[in-house]
Coordinates of C-alpha atoms in Angstrom, one line a residue:
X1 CA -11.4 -65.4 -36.9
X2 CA -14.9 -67.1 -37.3
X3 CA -15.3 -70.8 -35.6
X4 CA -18.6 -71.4 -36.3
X5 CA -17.1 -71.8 -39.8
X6 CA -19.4 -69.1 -41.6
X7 CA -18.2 -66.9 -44.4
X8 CA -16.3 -63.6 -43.4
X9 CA -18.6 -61.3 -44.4
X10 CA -21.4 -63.4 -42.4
X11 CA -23.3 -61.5 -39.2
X12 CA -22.2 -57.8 -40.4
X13 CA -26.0 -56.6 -40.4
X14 CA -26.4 -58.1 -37.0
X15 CA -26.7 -54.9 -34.4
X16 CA -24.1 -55.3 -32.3
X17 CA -22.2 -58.0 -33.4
X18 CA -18.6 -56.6 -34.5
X19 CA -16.5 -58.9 -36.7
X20 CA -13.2 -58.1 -36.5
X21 CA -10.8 -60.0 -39.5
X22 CA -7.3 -59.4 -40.5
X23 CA -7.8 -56.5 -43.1
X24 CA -9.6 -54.4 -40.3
X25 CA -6.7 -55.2 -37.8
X26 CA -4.5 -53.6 -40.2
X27 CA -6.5 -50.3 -40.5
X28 CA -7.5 -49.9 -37.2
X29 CA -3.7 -50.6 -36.0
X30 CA -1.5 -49.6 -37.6
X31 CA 2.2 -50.4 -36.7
X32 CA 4.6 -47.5 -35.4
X33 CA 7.8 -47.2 -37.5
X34 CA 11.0 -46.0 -34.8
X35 CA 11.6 -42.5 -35.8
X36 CA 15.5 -42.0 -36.9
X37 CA 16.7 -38.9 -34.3
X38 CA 18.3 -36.0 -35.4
X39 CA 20.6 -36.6 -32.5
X40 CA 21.0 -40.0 -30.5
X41 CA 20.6 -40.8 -26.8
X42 CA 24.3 -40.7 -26.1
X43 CA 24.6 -37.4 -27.5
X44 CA 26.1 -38.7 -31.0
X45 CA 24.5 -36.7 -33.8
X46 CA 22.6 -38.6 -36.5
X47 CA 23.6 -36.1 -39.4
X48 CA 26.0 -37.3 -42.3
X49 CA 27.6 -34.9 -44.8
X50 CA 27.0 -36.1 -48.1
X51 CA 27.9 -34.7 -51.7
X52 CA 30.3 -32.3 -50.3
X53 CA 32.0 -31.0 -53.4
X54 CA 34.4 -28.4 -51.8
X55 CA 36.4 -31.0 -50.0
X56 CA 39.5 -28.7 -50.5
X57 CA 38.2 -26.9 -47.9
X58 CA 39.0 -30.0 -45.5
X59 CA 42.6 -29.4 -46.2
X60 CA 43.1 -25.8 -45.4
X61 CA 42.7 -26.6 -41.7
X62 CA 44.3 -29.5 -42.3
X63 CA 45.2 -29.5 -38.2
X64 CA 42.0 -30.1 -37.6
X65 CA 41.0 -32.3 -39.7
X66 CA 43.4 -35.1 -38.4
X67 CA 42.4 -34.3 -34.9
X68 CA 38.8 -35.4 -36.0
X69 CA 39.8 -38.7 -37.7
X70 CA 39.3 -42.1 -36.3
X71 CA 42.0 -43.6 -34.3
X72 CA 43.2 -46.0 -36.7
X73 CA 43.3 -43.6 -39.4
X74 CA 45.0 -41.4 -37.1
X75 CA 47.8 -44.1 -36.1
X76 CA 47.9 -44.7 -39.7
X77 CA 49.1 -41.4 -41.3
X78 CA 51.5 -40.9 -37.8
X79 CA 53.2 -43.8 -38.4
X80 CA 53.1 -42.7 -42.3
X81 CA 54.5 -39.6 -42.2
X82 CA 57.6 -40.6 -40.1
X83 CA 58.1 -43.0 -42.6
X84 CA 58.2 -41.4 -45.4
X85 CA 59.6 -38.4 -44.1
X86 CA 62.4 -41.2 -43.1
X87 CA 62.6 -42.6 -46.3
X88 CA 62.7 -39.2 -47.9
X89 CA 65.5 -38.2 -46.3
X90 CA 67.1 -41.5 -46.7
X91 CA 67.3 -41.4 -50.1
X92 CA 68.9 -37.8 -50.0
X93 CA 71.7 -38.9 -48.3
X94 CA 72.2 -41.8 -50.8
X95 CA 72.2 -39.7 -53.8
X96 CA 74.9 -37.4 -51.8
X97 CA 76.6 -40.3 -50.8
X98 CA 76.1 -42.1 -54.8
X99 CA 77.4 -38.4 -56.4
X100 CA 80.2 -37.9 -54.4
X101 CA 81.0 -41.7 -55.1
X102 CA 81.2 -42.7 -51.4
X103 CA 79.7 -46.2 -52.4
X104 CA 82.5 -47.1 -54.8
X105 CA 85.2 -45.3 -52.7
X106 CA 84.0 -46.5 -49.2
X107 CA 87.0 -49.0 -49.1
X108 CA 89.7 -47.3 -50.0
X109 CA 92.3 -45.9 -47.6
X110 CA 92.9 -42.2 -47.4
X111 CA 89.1 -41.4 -49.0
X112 CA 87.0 -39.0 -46.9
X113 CA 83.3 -40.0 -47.5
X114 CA 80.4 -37.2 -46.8
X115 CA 78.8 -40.1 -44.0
X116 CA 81.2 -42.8 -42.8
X117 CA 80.0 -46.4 -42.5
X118 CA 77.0 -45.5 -45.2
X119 CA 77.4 -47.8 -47.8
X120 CA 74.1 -48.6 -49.3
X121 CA 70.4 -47.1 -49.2
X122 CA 69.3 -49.1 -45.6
X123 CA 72.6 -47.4 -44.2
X124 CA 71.0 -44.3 -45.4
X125 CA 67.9 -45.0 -44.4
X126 CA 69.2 -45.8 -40.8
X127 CA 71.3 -42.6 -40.7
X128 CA 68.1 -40.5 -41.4
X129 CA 66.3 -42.2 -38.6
X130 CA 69.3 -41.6 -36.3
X131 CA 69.9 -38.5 -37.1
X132 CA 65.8 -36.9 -36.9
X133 CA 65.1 -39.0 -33.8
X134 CA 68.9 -37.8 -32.3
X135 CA 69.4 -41.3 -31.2
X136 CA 73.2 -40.8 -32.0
X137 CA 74.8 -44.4 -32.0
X138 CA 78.4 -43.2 -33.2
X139 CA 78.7 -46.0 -35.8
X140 CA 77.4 -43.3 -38.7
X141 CA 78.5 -39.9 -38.4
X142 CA 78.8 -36.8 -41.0
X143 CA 82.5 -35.4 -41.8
X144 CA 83.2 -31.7 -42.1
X145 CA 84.5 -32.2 -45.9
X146 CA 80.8 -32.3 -47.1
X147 CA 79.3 -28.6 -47.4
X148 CA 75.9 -30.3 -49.0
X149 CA 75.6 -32.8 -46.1
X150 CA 75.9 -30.3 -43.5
X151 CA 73.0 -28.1 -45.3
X152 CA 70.7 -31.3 -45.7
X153 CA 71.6 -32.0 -42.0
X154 CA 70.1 -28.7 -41.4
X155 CA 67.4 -28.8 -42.9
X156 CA 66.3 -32.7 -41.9
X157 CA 66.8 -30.9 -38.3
X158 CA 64.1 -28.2 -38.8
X159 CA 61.8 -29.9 -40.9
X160 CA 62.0 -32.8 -38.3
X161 CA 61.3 -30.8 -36.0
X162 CA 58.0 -29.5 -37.5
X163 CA 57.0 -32.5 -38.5
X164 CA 57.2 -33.7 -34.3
X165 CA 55.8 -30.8 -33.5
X166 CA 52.1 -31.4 -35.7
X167 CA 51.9 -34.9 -34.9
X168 CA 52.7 -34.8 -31.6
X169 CA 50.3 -31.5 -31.2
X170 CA 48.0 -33.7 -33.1
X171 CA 48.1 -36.9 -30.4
X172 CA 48.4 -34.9 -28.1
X173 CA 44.9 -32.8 -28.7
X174 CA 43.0 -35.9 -29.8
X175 CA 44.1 -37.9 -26.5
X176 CA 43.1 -34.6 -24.1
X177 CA 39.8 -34.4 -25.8
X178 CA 36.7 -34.5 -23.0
X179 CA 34.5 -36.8 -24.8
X180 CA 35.0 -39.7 -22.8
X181 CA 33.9 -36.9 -20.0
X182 CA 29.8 -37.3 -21.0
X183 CA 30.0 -41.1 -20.3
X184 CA 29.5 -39.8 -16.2
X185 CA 27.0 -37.2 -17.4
X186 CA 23.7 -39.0 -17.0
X187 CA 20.3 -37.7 -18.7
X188 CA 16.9 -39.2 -17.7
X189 CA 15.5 -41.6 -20.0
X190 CA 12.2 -40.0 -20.6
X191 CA 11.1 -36.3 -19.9
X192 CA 7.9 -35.8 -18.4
X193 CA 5.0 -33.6 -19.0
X194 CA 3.5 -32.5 -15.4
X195 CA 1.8 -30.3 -13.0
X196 CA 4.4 -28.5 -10.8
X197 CA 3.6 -25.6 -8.5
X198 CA 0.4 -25.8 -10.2
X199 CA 1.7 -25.1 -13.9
X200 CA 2.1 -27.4 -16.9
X201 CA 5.9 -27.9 -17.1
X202 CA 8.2 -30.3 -18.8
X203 CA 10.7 -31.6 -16.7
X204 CA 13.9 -34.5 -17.3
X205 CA 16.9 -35.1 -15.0
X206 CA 20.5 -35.1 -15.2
X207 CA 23.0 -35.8 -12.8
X208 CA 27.3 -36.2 -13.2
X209 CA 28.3 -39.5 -11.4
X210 CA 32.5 -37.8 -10.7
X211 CA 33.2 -36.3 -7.6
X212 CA 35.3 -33.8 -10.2
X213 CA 32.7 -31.0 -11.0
X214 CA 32.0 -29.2 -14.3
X215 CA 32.9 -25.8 -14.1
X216 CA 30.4 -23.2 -14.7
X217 CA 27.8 -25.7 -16.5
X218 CA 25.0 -24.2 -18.2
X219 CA 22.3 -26.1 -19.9
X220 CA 20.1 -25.3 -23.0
X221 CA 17.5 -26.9 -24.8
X222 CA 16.1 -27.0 -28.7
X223 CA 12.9 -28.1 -30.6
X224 CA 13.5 -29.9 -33.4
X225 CA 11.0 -30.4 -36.2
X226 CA 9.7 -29.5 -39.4
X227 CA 7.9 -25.9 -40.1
X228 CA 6.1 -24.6 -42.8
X229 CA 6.0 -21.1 -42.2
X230 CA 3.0 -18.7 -43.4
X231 CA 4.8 -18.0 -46.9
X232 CA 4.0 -21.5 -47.7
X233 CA 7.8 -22.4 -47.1
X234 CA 8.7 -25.8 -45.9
X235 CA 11.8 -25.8 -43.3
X236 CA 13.1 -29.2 -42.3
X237 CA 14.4 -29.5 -39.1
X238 CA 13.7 -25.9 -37.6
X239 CA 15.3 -25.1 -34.1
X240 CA 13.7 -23.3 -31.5
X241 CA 14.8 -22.8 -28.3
X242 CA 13.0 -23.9 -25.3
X243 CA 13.4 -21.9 -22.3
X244 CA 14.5 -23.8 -19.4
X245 CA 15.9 -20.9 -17.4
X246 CA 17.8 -18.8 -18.9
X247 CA 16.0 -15.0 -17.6
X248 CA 16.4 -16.4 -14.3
X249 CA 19.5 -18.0 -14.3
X250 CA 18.5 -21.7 -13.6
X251 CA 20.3 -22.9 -16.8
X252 CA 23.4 -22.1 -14.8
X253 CA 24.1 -25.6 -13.2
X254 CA 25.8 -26.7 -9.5
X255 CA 26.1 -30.3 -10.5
X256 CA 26.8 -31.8 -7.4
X257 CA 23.4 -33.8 -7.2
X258 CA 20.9 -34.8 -9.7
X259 CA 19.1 -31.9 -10.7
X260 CA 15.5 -31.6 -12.0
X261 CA 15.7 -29.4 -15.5
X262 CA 11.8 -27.7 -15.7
X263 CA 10.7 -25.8 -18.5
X264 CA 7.0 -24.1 -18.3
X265 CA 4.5 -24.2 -20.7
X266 CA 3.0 -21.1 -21.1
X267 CA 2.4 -18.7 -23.6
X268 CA 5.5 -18.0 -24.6
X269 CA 6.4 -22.4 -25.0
X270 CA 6.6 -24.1 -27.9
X271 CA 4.2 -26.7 -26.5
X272 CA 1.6 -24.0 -25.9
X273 CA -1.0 -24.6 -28.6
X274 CA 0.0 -28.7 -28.2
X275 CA -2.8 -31.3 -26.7
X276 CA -1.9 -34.8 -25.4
X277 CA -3.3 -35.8 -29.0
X278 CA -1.2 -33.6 -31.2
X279 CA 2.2 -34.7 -29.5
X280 CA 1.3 -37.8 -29.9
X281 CA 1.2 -37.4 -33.9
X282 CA 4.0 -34.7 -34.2
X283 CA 7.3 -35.6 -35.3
X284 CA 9.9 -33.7 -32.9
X285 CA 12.6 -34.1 -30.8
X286 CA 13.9 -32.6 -28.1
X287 CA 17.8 -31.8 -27.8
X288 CA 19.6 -31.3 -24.9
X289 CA 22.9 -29.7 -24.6
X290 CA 25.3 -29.5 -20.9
X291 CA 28.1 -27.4 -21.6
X292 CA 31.0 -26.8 -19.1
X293 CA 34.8 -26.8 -18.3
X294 CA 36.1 -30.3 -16.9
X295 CA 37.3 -29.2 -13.6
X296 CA 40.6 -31.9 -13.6
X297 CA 41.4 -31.0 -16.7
X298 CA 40.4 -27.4 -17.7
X299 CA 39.4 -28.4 -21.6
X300 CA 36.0 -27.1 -22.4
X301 CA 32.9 -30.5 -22.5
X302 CA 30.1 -30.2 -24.3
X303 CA 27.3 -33.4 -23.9
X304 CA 23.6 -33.7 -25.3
X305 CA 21.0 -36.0 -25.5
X306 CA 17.7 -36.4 -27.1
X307 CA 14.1 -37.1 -26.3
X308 CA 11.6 -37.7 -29.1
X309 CA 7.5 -38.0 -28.5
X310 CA 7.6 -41.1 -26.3
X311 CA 6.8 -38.4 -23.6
X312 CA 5.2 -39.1 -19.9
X313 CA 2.5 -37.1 -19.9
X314 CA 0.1 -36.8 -16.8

């Protein structure tokens, strides 16, 4: 701003007299939008599916698809399908018991009903609970004089027991799953570009907070941006790997204690033809993925992280 309250364009032909106002502020600096990552710090990746037409396809491994649900919706269809599996069922032995006449007859001496004691649907319904979930109070029981009961009881026995079977399996799998596992896995929050052993290296950190060790960890790295390749062809978000020792081994982790991860920048690097400059305009990320067997548990872990440009580089 001016004080000595001259016009703004006052003193410009003046060697060595700079005037600085807001519209030059604005082109000189400009303002930094955040970058969205391809795959977030916690290791959560950033990439939603959208216009999937062939959502059929979701159904034919229908197993897995309700092991990847949310919780809720996962609580939601268990407690739905034992309902209306219950209520299902329920309503079979109803219509045996309404066919057969059982609910006009149910008083009468000398009458042998297919179900004693069921008299209405929620006696039904409660004799198709009792009898799937083989609680067995005593107060409802079949009779040998109904052929069709017996097959239905039958066949609520098998199908029952397929249908505790997948949503057990289900609960059971979702609950076992290591992904709680990466919240001990720690990553550095910024990876470095440095001299080490007198070579131009990018390093980060990562150390596992348990005493339980991952078995047999191994550790890999990708290079995420955009490529336009000598064709003229424009690839979004190309991978390419960055070699952090994998011909000699040092991607195969002991994770006992923090660890520097080092990668060299030579000629063979992705951040070979790179200066300070350059990174600081390119739009990449680096990905990091630690892969391993929880040793408590024995169920495969997979945890990554992300670094974008905001690189240390000395």
């Amino acid at each position: 701003s001016l004080q000595d309250g001259s016009s703004p364009g006052a003193g410009l032909d003046t060697p060595g007299l700079q005037v600085q106002n807001y519209r030059t502020h604005l082109i000189s600096d400009p303002v930094k939008k955040p970058r969205q990552r391809y795959v977030q710090k916690d290791g959560k990746c950033n990439v939603h599916h959208g216009n999937v037409q062939e959502t059929y396809r979701y159904l034919s491994d229908l197993f897995t698809t309700l092991v990847d649900l949310r919780w809720r919706l996962s609580f939601f269809i268990f407690t739905l399908v034992y309902v209306v599996n219950w209520l299902f069922f329920g309503f079979l032995w109803w219509l045996i018991a309404l066919i057969r006449g059982d609910l006009l007859h149910a008083d009468e001496e000398g009458w042998t009903p297919c179900v004693e004691n069921l008299n209405s649907f929620v006696s039904a319904f409660l004799f198709s609970i009792e009898t799937e979930t083989t609680i067995g109070y005593g107060y409802r029981v079949i009779t040998e004089k109904c052929p069709e009961g017996i097959i239905l009881l039958l066949v609520q026995a098998i199908l029952g027991s397929i249908v505790n079977a997948m949503m057990v399996g289900c609960m059971f799998v979702k609950i076992s799953q290591p992904k709680n596992r990466a919240e001990t896995l720690m990553f550095s929050h910024k990876a470095v570009i440095s001299v080490r052993d007198s070579k131009m290296c990018l390093m980060f950190r990562v150390g596992d907070l348990r005493n339980s060790h991952i078995v047999e960890a191994s550790i890999r790295a990708k290079l995420i941006r955009s490529q336009q390749t000598k064709e003229g062809e424009f690839i979004p978000l190309n991978q390419t790997d960055i070699n952090i020792g994998f011909d000699t081994g040092d991607d195969r982790l002991f994770l006992v204690s923090p660890l520097i991860i080092s990668h060299e920048i030579n000629e063979k690097s992705p951040f070979w033809e790179m200066s300070r400059a350059q990174m600081e305009k390119e739009q990449f990320e680096i990905v990091v993925i630690l892969e391993g067997m929880v040793e408590a548990t024995g169920m495969f872990s997979l945890t990554s992280s992300s670094s974008t440009v905001d690189l240390e580089v000395s």
